[in-house]
Coordinates of C-alpha atoms and ligand atoms in Angstrom, one line a residue:
M1 CA -50.3 300.8 -78.6
N2 CA -49.7 303.4 -81.2
S3 CA -48.7 302.6 -84.7
E4 CA -45.2 303.9 -84.3
V5 CA -44.5 301.8 -81.3
L6 CA -46.1 298.7 -83.0
E7 CA -43.8 299.3 -86.1
K8 CA -40.7 299.7 -84.0
Q9 CA -41.3 296.6 -82.0
T10 CA -41.9 294.6 -85.4
I11 CA -38.7 295.9 -86.8
S12 CA -36.7 295.1 -83.6
L13 CA -38.1 291.5 -83.8
M14 CA -37.1 291.4 -87.6
N15 CA -33.6 292.7 -86.7
T16 CA -33.1 289.9 -84.2
I17 CA -34.3 287.1 -86.6
S18 CA -32.2 288.7 -89.4
D19 CA -29.1 288.8 -87.2
I20 CA -29.5 285.2 -86.5
G21 CA -30.0 284.5 -90.1
A22 CA -26.8 286.4 -90.9
A23 CA -24.9 284.5 -88.4
T24 CA -26.3 281.2 -89.9
A25 CA -25.1 282.5 -93.3
V26 CA -21.6 283.1 -92.0
L27 CA -21.5 279.7 -90.8
N28 CA -22.6 278.2 -94.1
W29 CA -20.2 280.4 -96.0
D30 CA -17.4 279.2 -93.9
Q31 CA -18.4 275.7 -94.4
E32 CA -18.2 276.0 -98.2
T33 CA -15.0 277.8 -98.1
Y34 CA -12.5 277.3 -95.3
M35 CA -14.0 275.0 -92.6
P36 CA -11.8 271.8 -92.0
H37 CA -13.7 268.8 -93.4
G38 CA -13.9 267.0 -90.0
A39 CA -16.0 269.9 -88.6
S40 CA -19.1 269.1 -90.7
M41 CA -21.2 267.1 -88.2
M42 CA -20.8 269.7 -85.4
R43 CA -21.3 272.4 -87.8
A44 CA -24.7 270.9 -89.0
E45 CA -25.9 270.9 -85.3
Q46 CA -25.0 274.6 -85.0
I47 CA -26.8 275.6 -88.2
S48 CA -29.8 273.5 -87.2
T49 CA -30.0 275.2 -83.8
L50 CA -29.9 278.7 -85.3
S51 CA -32.5 277.7 -87.9
T52 CA -34.9 276.4 -85.2
L53 CA -34.4 279.5 -83.1
M54 CA -35.3 281.6 -86.1
H55 CA -38.4 279.6 -86.8
Q56 CA -39.5 279.8 -83.2
M57 CA -39.1 283.5 -83.1
L58 CA -41.1 284.0 -86.3
T59 CA -44.0 281.8 -85.1
G60 CA -43.8 282.4 -81.4
E61 CA -46.1 284.4 -79.1
S62 CA -44.6 287.9 -79.5
A63 CA -44.6 287.5 -83.3
R64 CA -48.3 286.4 -83.1
D65 CA -49.2 289.4 -81.1
L66 CA -47.6 291.8 -83.5
V67 CA -49.2 290.3 -86.4
L68 CA -52.6 290.3 -84.8
K69 CA -52.2 293.9 -84.1
L70 CA -50.8 294.8 -87.5
K71 CA -53.8 293.2 -89.1
E72 CA -56.3 294.9 -86.7
T73 CA -54.9 298.4 -87.2
H74 CA -54.6 297.8 -91.1
I75 CA -50.9 298.9 -90.8
A76 CA -50.0 295.7 -92.8
D77 CA -52.0 297.1 -95.7
Q78 CA -50.2 300.4 -95.7
N79 CA -46.6 299.7 -94.9
P80 CA -44.9 297.1 -97.3
L81 CA -42.3 296.1 -94.6
M82 CA -44.9 295.3 -92.1
R83 CA -46.9 293.5 -94.7
L84 CA -43.8 291.4 -95.5
F85 CA -43.5 290.4 -91.9
V86 CA -47.1 289.3 -91.7
E87 CA -46.8 287.3 -94.8
E88 CA -43.6 285.5 -93.6
H89 CA -45.3 284.9 -90.2
D90 CA -48.4 283.4 -91.8
K91 CA -46.4 281.3 -94.2
A92 CA -44.3 279.8 -91.4
V93 CA -47.3 278.9 -89.1
K94 CA -49.0 276.9 -91.8
L95 CA -46.5 274.2 -91.5
P96 CA -46.8 271.8 -88.4
E97 CA -43.5 271.5 -86.6
E98 CA -43.7 267.7 -86.8
L99 CA -43.9 267.9 -90.6
V100 CA -41.0 270.2 -90.8
K101 CA -39.0 267.7 -88.7
R102 CA -39.9 264.8 -91.0
V103 CA -39.0 266.8 -94.2
S104 CA -35.7 267.8 -92.7
K105 CA -34.8 264.3 -91.7
A106 CA -35.8 262.9 -95.2
Q107 CA -33.7 265.7 -96.7
S108 CA -30.5 264.8 -95.2
L109 CA -31.0 261.2 -95.8
G110 CA -31.9 262.0 -99.3
Q111 CA -28.6 263.8 -100.0
D112 CA -26.6 260.9 -98.8
I113 CA -28.5 258.4 -100.7
W114 CA -28.5 260.5 -103.8
K115 CA -24.7 260.8 -103.8
E116 CA -24.4 257.0 -103.6
A117 CA -26.9 256.4 -106.4
R118 CA -25.2 258.9 -108.6
S119 CA -21.8 257.4 -108.0
K120 CA -23.2 253.9 -108.8
K121 CA -25.2 255.3 -111.8
D122 CA -28.4 253.6 -110.2
F123 CA -31.6 255.4 -110.0
S124 CA -33.2 252.4 -108.1
I125 CA -31.0 253.2 -105.0
F126 CA -32.5 256.7 -105.1
A127 CA -36.2 255.9 -105.8
P128 CA -37.5 254.9 -102.3
I129 CA -36.2 258.1 -100.5
L130 CA -37.3 260.2 -103.6
D131 CA -40.7 258.7 -103.3
E132 CA -41.0 259.6 -99.5
L133 CA -39.7 263.1 -100.3
L134 CA -42.5 263.4 -102.8
T135 CA -45.1 262.2 -100.4
L136 CA -43.9 264.7 -97.7
K137 CA -43.8 267.5 -100.2
R138 CA -47.4 266.8 -101.4
E139 CA -48.4 266.9 -97.8
E140 CA -46.6 270.2 -97.3
A141 CA -48.3 271.7 -100.5
E142 CA -51.7 270.7 -98.8
C143 CA -50.6 272.6 -95.6
R144 CA -49.4 275.7 -97.7
G145 CA -52.7 275.7 -99.7
Y146 CA -53.4 276.5 -103.5
V147 CA -56.2 277.3 -105.7
D148 CA -55.9 275.2 -108.9
N149 CA -52.7 272.9 -108.9
R150 CA -50.9 271.4 -106.0
Y151 CA -47.6 272.1 -107.7
D152 CA -48.5 275.9 -107.4
A153 CA -48.0 275.7 -103.5
L154 CA -44.3 274.6 -104.1
L155 CA -43.7 277.1 -106.9
D156 CA -44.8 279.9 -104.6
I157 CA -42.1 279.1 -102.1
Y158 CA -39.4 280.3 -104.6
E159 CA -41.5 282.4 -106.9
P160 CA -44.2 284.1 -105.2
G161 CA -47.4 284.3 -107.4
A162 CA -46.2 281.9 -110.0
T163 CA -48.7 279.2 -111.2
V164 CA -48.9 276.2 -113.4
A165 CA -51.5 277.7 -115.4
H166 CA -49.5 280.8 -116.0
L167 CA -46.2 279.1 -116.8
N168 CA -47.4 276.1 -119.0
P169 CA -48.1 278.3 -122.2
I170 CA -45.0 280.3 -121.6
F171 CA -42.8 277.3 -121.4
D172 CA -44.5 275.5 -124.3
K173 CA -43.8 278.4 -126.5
L174 CA -40.2 278.7 -125.3
R175 CA -39.6 275.0 -125.9
D176 CA -41.0 275.2 -129.5
A177 CA -38.6 278.2 -130.2
T178 CA -35.7 276.6 -128.8
S179 CA -36.4 273.5 -130.9
T180 CA -36.3 275.7 -134.0
I181 CA -32.9 277.1 -133.0
V182 CA -31.4 273.7 -132.2
K183 CA -32.7 272.4 -135.7
A184 CA -31.3 275.5 -137.5
I185 CA -27.9 275.4 -136.0
E186 CA -27.3 271.6 -136.7
P187 CA -25.8 272.1 -140.2
V188 CA -23.6 275.0 -139.3
K189 CA -22.5 274.1 -135.8
H190 CA -19.0 273.4 -137.1
L191 CA -18.6 277.2 -137.8
V192 CA -18.3 278.3 -134.3
N193 CA -16.3 276.9 -131.3
D194 CA -15.0 277.9 -127.9
A195 CA -11.4 277.1 -128.4
P196 CA -10.1 280.6 -127.2
M197 CA -11.6 280.1 -123.8
R198 CA -10.3 276.4 -123.6
Q199 CA -6.5 277.2 -123.4
H200 CA -4.4 276.9 -120.4
F201 CA -5.0 279.8 -118.0
P202 CA -3.0 279.9 -114.6
G203 CA -5.4 280.0 -111.7
D204 CA -4.1 283.2 -109.9
L205 CA -4.3 285.1 -113.2
Q206 CA -7.9 283.9 -113.7
M207 CA -8.8 285.1 -110.2
A208 CA -7.2 288.5 -110.8
F209 CA -8.8 289.1 -114.2
S210 CA -12.2 288.0 -113.0
K211 CA -11.9 290.3 -109.9
F212 CA -11.0 293.2 -112.4
I213 CA -14.2 292.5 -114.4
A214 CA -16.2 292.4 -111.1
E215 CA -14.9 295.7 -109.9
K216 CA -15.6 297.2 -113.4
M217 CA -19.3 296.0 -113.1
G218 CA -19.5 298.0 -109.8
F219 CA -19.1 295.4 -107.2
D220 CA -17.8 297.2 -104.0
F221 CA -14.9 295.1 -102.6
A222 CA -14.7 297.3 -99.4
H223 CA -18.1 295.6 -98.6
G224 CA -17.5 292.3 -100.0
R225 CA -14.9 289.6 -100.9
M226 CA -14.2 286.6 -103.3
D227 CA -13.1 283.2 -102.3
L228 CA -12.8 279.8 -103.8
T229 CA -15.2 276.9 -103.2
A230 CA -16.4 273.6 -104.9
H231 CA -20.0 274.9 -106.0
P232 CA -19.9 278.6 -106.4
F233 CA -22.6 280.8 -104.7
C234 CA -23.2 284.3 -103.6
T235 CA -24.3 285.0 -99.9
S236 CA -24.6 288.2 -97.9
F237 CA -24.5 289.2 -94.1
T238 CA -26.1 292.6 -94.9
Q239 CA -25.6 295.1 -97.7
H240 CA -22.2 295.8 -96.1
D241 CA -20.8 292.3 -96.3
V242 CA -21.5 290.4 -99.6
R243 CA -19.5 287.3 -100.3
L244 CA -18.7 285.9 -103.9
T245 CA -17.3 282.5 -104.4
T246 CA -15.8 280.9 -107.6
R247 CA -13.9 277.8 -108.7
I248 CA -11.0 277.3 -111.3
N249 CA -10.5 275.1 -114.2
E250 CA -7.1 275.8 -115.6
H251 CA -8.2 274.6 -119.0
D252 CA -11.3 276.6 -119.2
L253 CA -11.5 280.4 -118.5
S254 CA -15.3 280.3 -118.7
S255 CA -15.8 278.4 -115.4
C256 CA -14.1 281.1 -113.4
L257 CA -14.7 284.3 -115.5
Y258 CA -18.4 283.8 -116.2
G259 CA -18.9 282.1 -112.7
V260 CA -17.6 285.3 -111.2
I261 CA -19.7 287.6 -113.5
H262 CA -22.8 285.5 -112.5
E263 CA -22.2 285.7 -108.8
T264 CA -21.3 289.4 -109.0
G265 CA -24.6 289.9 -110.6
H266 CA -26.2 288.4 -107.5
G267 CA -23.8 290.4 -105.3
L268 CA -24.7 293.7 -106.8
Y269 CA -28.4 293.0 -106.1
E270 CA -27.5 292.3 -102.5
Q271 CA -25.3 295.4 -102.2
G272 CA -28.1 297.4 -103.8
F273 CA -31.0 296.9 -101.3
P274 CA -31.8 300.2 -99.7
L275 CA -30.0 300.6 -96.3
E276 CA -33.2 301.3 -94.3
Y277 CA -34.1 297.7 -95.1
A278 CA -30.8 296.3 -93.5
R279 CA -31.4 293.6 -91.0
T280 CA -35.0 293.1 -91.9
F281 CA -36.8 290.6 -94.2
A282 CA -36.9 293.2 -97.0
A283 CA -33.1 293.0 -97.7
E284 CA -33.6 290.0 -99.9
G285 CA -34.4 289.5 -103.6
A286 CA -38.0 289.6 -104.7
S287 CA -37.8 285.9 -105.7
I288 CA -35.3 283.3 -106.7
G289 CA -36.2 284.0 -110.3
M290 CA -35.6 287.8 -109.9
H291 CA -32.3 287.2 -108.3
E292 CA -31.2 284.9 -111.1
S293 CA -32.3 287.6 -113.6
Q294 CA -29.7 289.9 -111.9
S295 CA -26.9 287.4 -112.4
L296 CA -28.1 286.2 -115.8
L297 CA -28.5 289.8 -117.3
W298 CA -24.8 290.3 -116.7
E299 CA -23.4 286.8 -117.2
T300 CA -25.4 285.7 -120.4
I301 CA -26.5 289.1 -122.0
I302 CA -24.2 292.1 -121.2
T303 CA -20.8 290.3 -120.9
R304 CA -21.5 288.0 -124.1
T305 CA -21.9 291.0 -126.5
E306 CA -19.2 291.7 -129.0
E307 CA -18.9 295.2 -127.5
F308 CA -18.0 293.8 -124.1
W309 CA -15.1 291.9 -125.7
E310 CA -14.0 295.1 -127.5
F311 CA -13.6 296.5 -124.0
A312 CA -12.3 293.4 -122.3
L313 CA -10.0 292.0 -125.0
P314 CA -6.9 294.3 -124.3
H315 CA -7.3 293.8 -120.5
F316 CA -7.4 289.9 -121.3
A317 CA -4.4 290.4 -123.3
K318 CA -2.5 292.1 -120.4
Y319 CA -3.2 289.1 -118.1
F320 CA -2.9 286.4 -120.8
P321 CA -0.6 287.7 -123.6
E322 CA 0.2 284.3 -125.1
Q323 CA -3.4 283.1 -125.1
A324 CA -4.6 286.4 -126.6
K325 CA -2.3 286.3 -129.6
G326 CA -4.2 286.6 -132.9
L327 CA -7.7 286.8 -131.2
S328 CA -10.2 289.4 -132.1
A329 CA -13.3 290.7 -130.2
R330 CA -15.4 288.8 -132.8
D331 CA -13.5 285.5 -132.0
M332 CA -14.2 285.9 -128.3
Y333 CA -17.9 286.8 -129.1
H334 CA -18.0 283.5 -131.0
A335 CA -16.2 281.5 -128.3
V336 CA -18.6 282.6 -125.5
N337 CA -21.7 282.1 -127.6
T338 CA -21.3 278.6 -128.9
V339 CA -24.6 276.6 -128.8
M340 CA -24.4 272.9 -128.4
P341 CA -27.1 270.6 -127.1
S342 CA -25.6 268.6 -124.2
L343 CA -26.6 266.2 -121.3
I344 CA -25.7 268.4 -118.4
R345 CA -27.7 271.4 -117.2
V346 CA -24.9 273.4 -115.5
E347 CA -22.6 273.1 -118.5
A348 CA -25.4 274.0 -121.0
D349 CA -25.2 277.1 -123.3
E350 CA -27.8 280.0 -122.6
I351 CA -30.1 278.9 -125.5
T352 CA -30.4 275.2 -124.7
Y353 CA -30.4 275.7 -121.0
N354 CA -34.0 276.4 -120.8
M355 CA -34.8 272.9 -122.3
H356 CA -33.1 271.3 -119.2
I357 CA -35.5 273.3 -117.0
I358 CA -38.7 272.8 -119.0
L359 CA -38.0 269.1 -118.8
R360 CA -37.6 269.1 -115.1
F361 CA -40.6 271.4 -114.7
E362 CA -42.9 269.0 -116.6
I363 CA -41.6 266.1 -114.6
E364 CA -42.0 267.8 -111.2
R365 CA -45.4 269.0 -112.0
D366 CA -46.6 265.6 -113.1
L367 CA -44.8 263.9 -110.0
I368 CA -46.4 266.2 -107.5
N369 CA -49.9 265.9 -109.0
G370 CA -49.5 262.0 -109.1
K371 CA -49.5 261.9 -112.9
L372 CA -46.1 260.2 -113.1
A373 CA -44.8 257.6 -110.8
T374 CA -41.3 257.8 -109.2
K375 CA -40.1 254.6 -110.8
D376 CA -40.9 256.0 -114.3
I377 CA -38.7 259.2 -114.0
P378 CA -35.6 257.8 -116.0
E379 CA -37.7 256.8 -118.8
A380 CA -39.7 260.1 -118.9
W381 CA -36.3 261.9 -118.5
N382 CA -34.6 260.1 -121.4
A383 CA -37.6 260.5 -123.7
K384 CA -37.6 264.1 -123.2
M385 CA -33.9 264.7 -123.6
K386 CA -34.1 262.8 -126.9
E387 CA -37.3 264.9 -128.1
Y388 CA -36.1 268.3 -126.9
L389 CA -32.3 268.2 -127.4
G390 CA -31.7 265.1 -129.5
V391 CA -29.2 263.7 -126.9
L392 CA -29.7 260.5 -124.8
P393 CA -28.1 260.0 -121.5
P394 CA -25.9 256.8 -121.4
D395 CA -26.8 256.3 -117.9
D396 CA -28.8 258.0 -114.9
A397 CA -25.8 259.9 -113.4
L398 CA -25.6 261.9 -116.7
G399 CA -29.4 261.9 -116.6
C400 CA -32.0 262.2 -114.0
L401 CA -29.6 261.9 -111.1
Q402 CA -27.4 264.8 -112.1
D403 CA -28.8 267.6 -110.0
V404 CA -28.9 267.9 -106.2
H405 CA -32.3 269.7 -106.0
W406 CA -34.7 266.7 -105.8
S407 CA -32.4 264.9 -103.0
F408 CA -33.6 267.9 -100.7
G409 CA -37.1 267.9 -101.9
G410 CA -36.6 271.3 -103.7
F411 CA -39.6 270.6 -106.1
G412 CA -40.7 274.0 -107.6
Y413 CA -37.1 275.4 -107.6
F414 CA -36.0 274.6 -111.2
P415 CA -38.4 276.9 -113.1
S416 CA -36.7 279.9 -111.2
Y417 CA -33.7 279.5 -113.6
T418 CA -35.7 279.9 -116.7
L419 CA -37.8 282.6 -115.2
G420 CA -34.6 284.4 -114.5
K421 CA -33.7 284.2 -118.1
L422 CA -37.1 285.6 -119.2
Y423 CA -37.0 288.5 -116.8
A424 CA -33.4 289.3 -117.8
A425 CA -34.3 289.5 -121.4
M426 CA -37.3 291.7 -120.7
E427 CA -35.0 294.0 -118.6
W428 CA -32.5 294.1 -121.3
K429 CA -35.0 295.2 -123.9
K430 CA -36.1 298.1 -121.5
I431 CA -32.6 299.0 -120.8
Q432 CA -31.9 299.4 -124.5
E433 CA -34.9 301.5 -125.0
V434 CA -34.2 303.9 -122.2
M435 CA -30.3 304.0 -122.6
P436 CA -29.7 304.2 -126.5
N437 CA -26.0 304.4 -126.0
V438 CA -25.7 301.4 -123.8
H439 CA -23.9 299.4 -126.4
A440 CA -21.2 302.1 -126.8
D441 CA -21.0 302.4 -123.0
I442 CA -20.2 298.5 -122.8
A443 CA -17.5 299.0 -125.6
N444 CA -16.0 301.6 -123.2
G445 CA -16.2 299.5 -120.2
E446 CA -18.8 301.9 -118.7
F447 CA -21.4 299.9 -116.6
A448 CA -22.5 302.5 -114.0
G449 CA -25.6 303.4 -116.3
I450 CA -26.8 299.9 -116.4
L451 CA -26.2 299.4 -112.7
N452 CA -28.0 302.6 -111.6
W453 CA -30.9 301.6 -113.8
L454 CA -31.1 298.2 -112.0
R455 CA -30.6 299.8 -108.5
K456 CA -33.6 302.1 -109.2
N457 CA -36.0 299.8 -111.0
I458 CA -35.2 296.4 -109.3
H459 CA -32.9 296.6 -106.3
S460 CA -34.7 299.4 -104.5
Y461 CA -37.8 297.2 -103.7
G462 CA -35.9 294.4 -102.1
K463 CA -38.4 291.8 -101.1
T464 CA -41.4 294.3 -100.5
E465 CA -43.0 293.6 -103.9
T466 CA -43.5 290.4 -105.9
P467 CA -41.4 289.7 -108.9
G468 CA -44.6 289.8 -111.1
E469 CA -45.5 293.3 -109.9
I470 CA -41.9 294.6 -110.5
I471 CA -41.5 293.3 -114.0
K472 CA -44.8 294.8 -114.9
W473 CA -43.9 298.2 -113.5
V474 CA -40.4 298.1 -115.1
T475 CA -41.4 296.8 -118.6
G476 CA -45.0 297.7 -118.9
K477 CA -46.1 294.0 -119.3
P478 CA -46.4 290.8 -117.4
L479 CA -43.9 287.9 -117.6
S480 CA -43.4 286.7 -121.2
E481 CA -41.2 284.4 -123.2
E482 CA -41.3 286.9 -126.3
E483 CA -38.3 289.1 -125.3
F484 CA -36.1 286.1 -124.7
V485 CA -37.1 284.4 -127.9
N486 CA -36.4 287.4 -130.0
Y487 CA -33.2 287.9 -128.2
A488 CA -32.1 284.5 -128.8
F489 CA -33.1 284.4 -132.5
A490 CA -31.1 287.6 -133.0
K491 CA -28.2 286.3 -131.0
V492 CA -28.0 282.9 -132.9
S493 CA -28.5 284.6 -136.3
S494 CA -25.6 287.0 -135.6
V495 CA -23.2 284.4 -134.1
Y496 CA -23.8 281.6 -136.9
G497 CA -24.7 283.9 -139.8
I498 CA -28.1 282.3 -140.3
Q499 CA -31.5 283.7 -140.8
L500 CA -34.0 282.7 -138.2
A501 CA -37.8 283.5 -138.7
Ligands
CO1 CO1 -27.4 282.1 -109.8

């Protein structure tokens, strides 16, 4: 078989698997937006059937033959798309089907039990199934393989190439810098508040204003749409159909507006993969962390500058004339950059947010390595909350039971959120270097320059390169906390009028 035929056959198999993946994504999107509640049991069966089918096609005989030939002929070394197929196949066959089934069963049980435990504010209800999930995930890590640390095998699922040895010192330095900020703000925290965002804003106008901003950022609504959901997300069924979702709180504009900006950042990445990668494994983000960097760059950096509100305030005033009375761009800048240590991760500001992640990373790492017992999680959690943020959860629902991730065994996922922030700060520093007028562009509502830069330097790779390689090529250095720390010190100094070393 010549190489052209081999590549064609591989692409054809990827097309089929990706199409089933897209169909699964449509079912998932529908489930979270319009599906009647009563359909959930049957829908779960349908999604499970398609997922099993995808796994079988990726690990089956035809895939195995293609992989063998791609390796023999060294095509996998030369063609990034072929290499990606081989990698995905090799990862999928490492897990015995019987383990996948046991994990999947524990996951669905875990989510039900977690919901009950959270509503009863009682960790002891959740502990036995969590312990089982941890045992299964340790077993999974052994199957996946690692060099130094068992947790590395799980990190690698979400952030290819990330390791504990690499992240430990970065997260330690980030934790210390964040502590410095939290302490510095304490005496001046009354100077800044988010009252302008916490007025009454009618839901339909929130949607319209948010959609206007998403369009300005460059989201293509001819190839995407936006709908309401309980837990906002972005999904795509190819670059030609990207779905954003949001929710509305009539007494807080941030939830919808910054939620939409966040999901639009993800959506721009999804719309930006090269078309030649459509319906293949390459039409995906390089990692969860890199995907998060695309949402966070827009949500926490670009649209929280004072220049952004110089542009946005007159439009805001058209949609919300009463609410805008007497407000300046500076007021809005303060309102959207309030820093306040708090109990709940998803409500945290951009600076203290990382503490919530570092705490989870440390606990997960120790659990997977058997250095922390499941029953001791609440105590470890509360001690770290007190030490890192100076707040103490009154119960486990507001503490270690607040997030869904552990209930589906998603150990290794949390660090992606902070990696996204670090990548975003590194990208932002580079953008400001290569586009000296970027702040003026933002004040004029011109975002095309930023989007083009992202398209060229990040989006164009899709999943064909690892996040570590991409960030090194783009910024000239490997992952570091330095850019985020400098950015955070400058932001907090400017918002609170204090001087940070
Ligand atoms: Co996100």
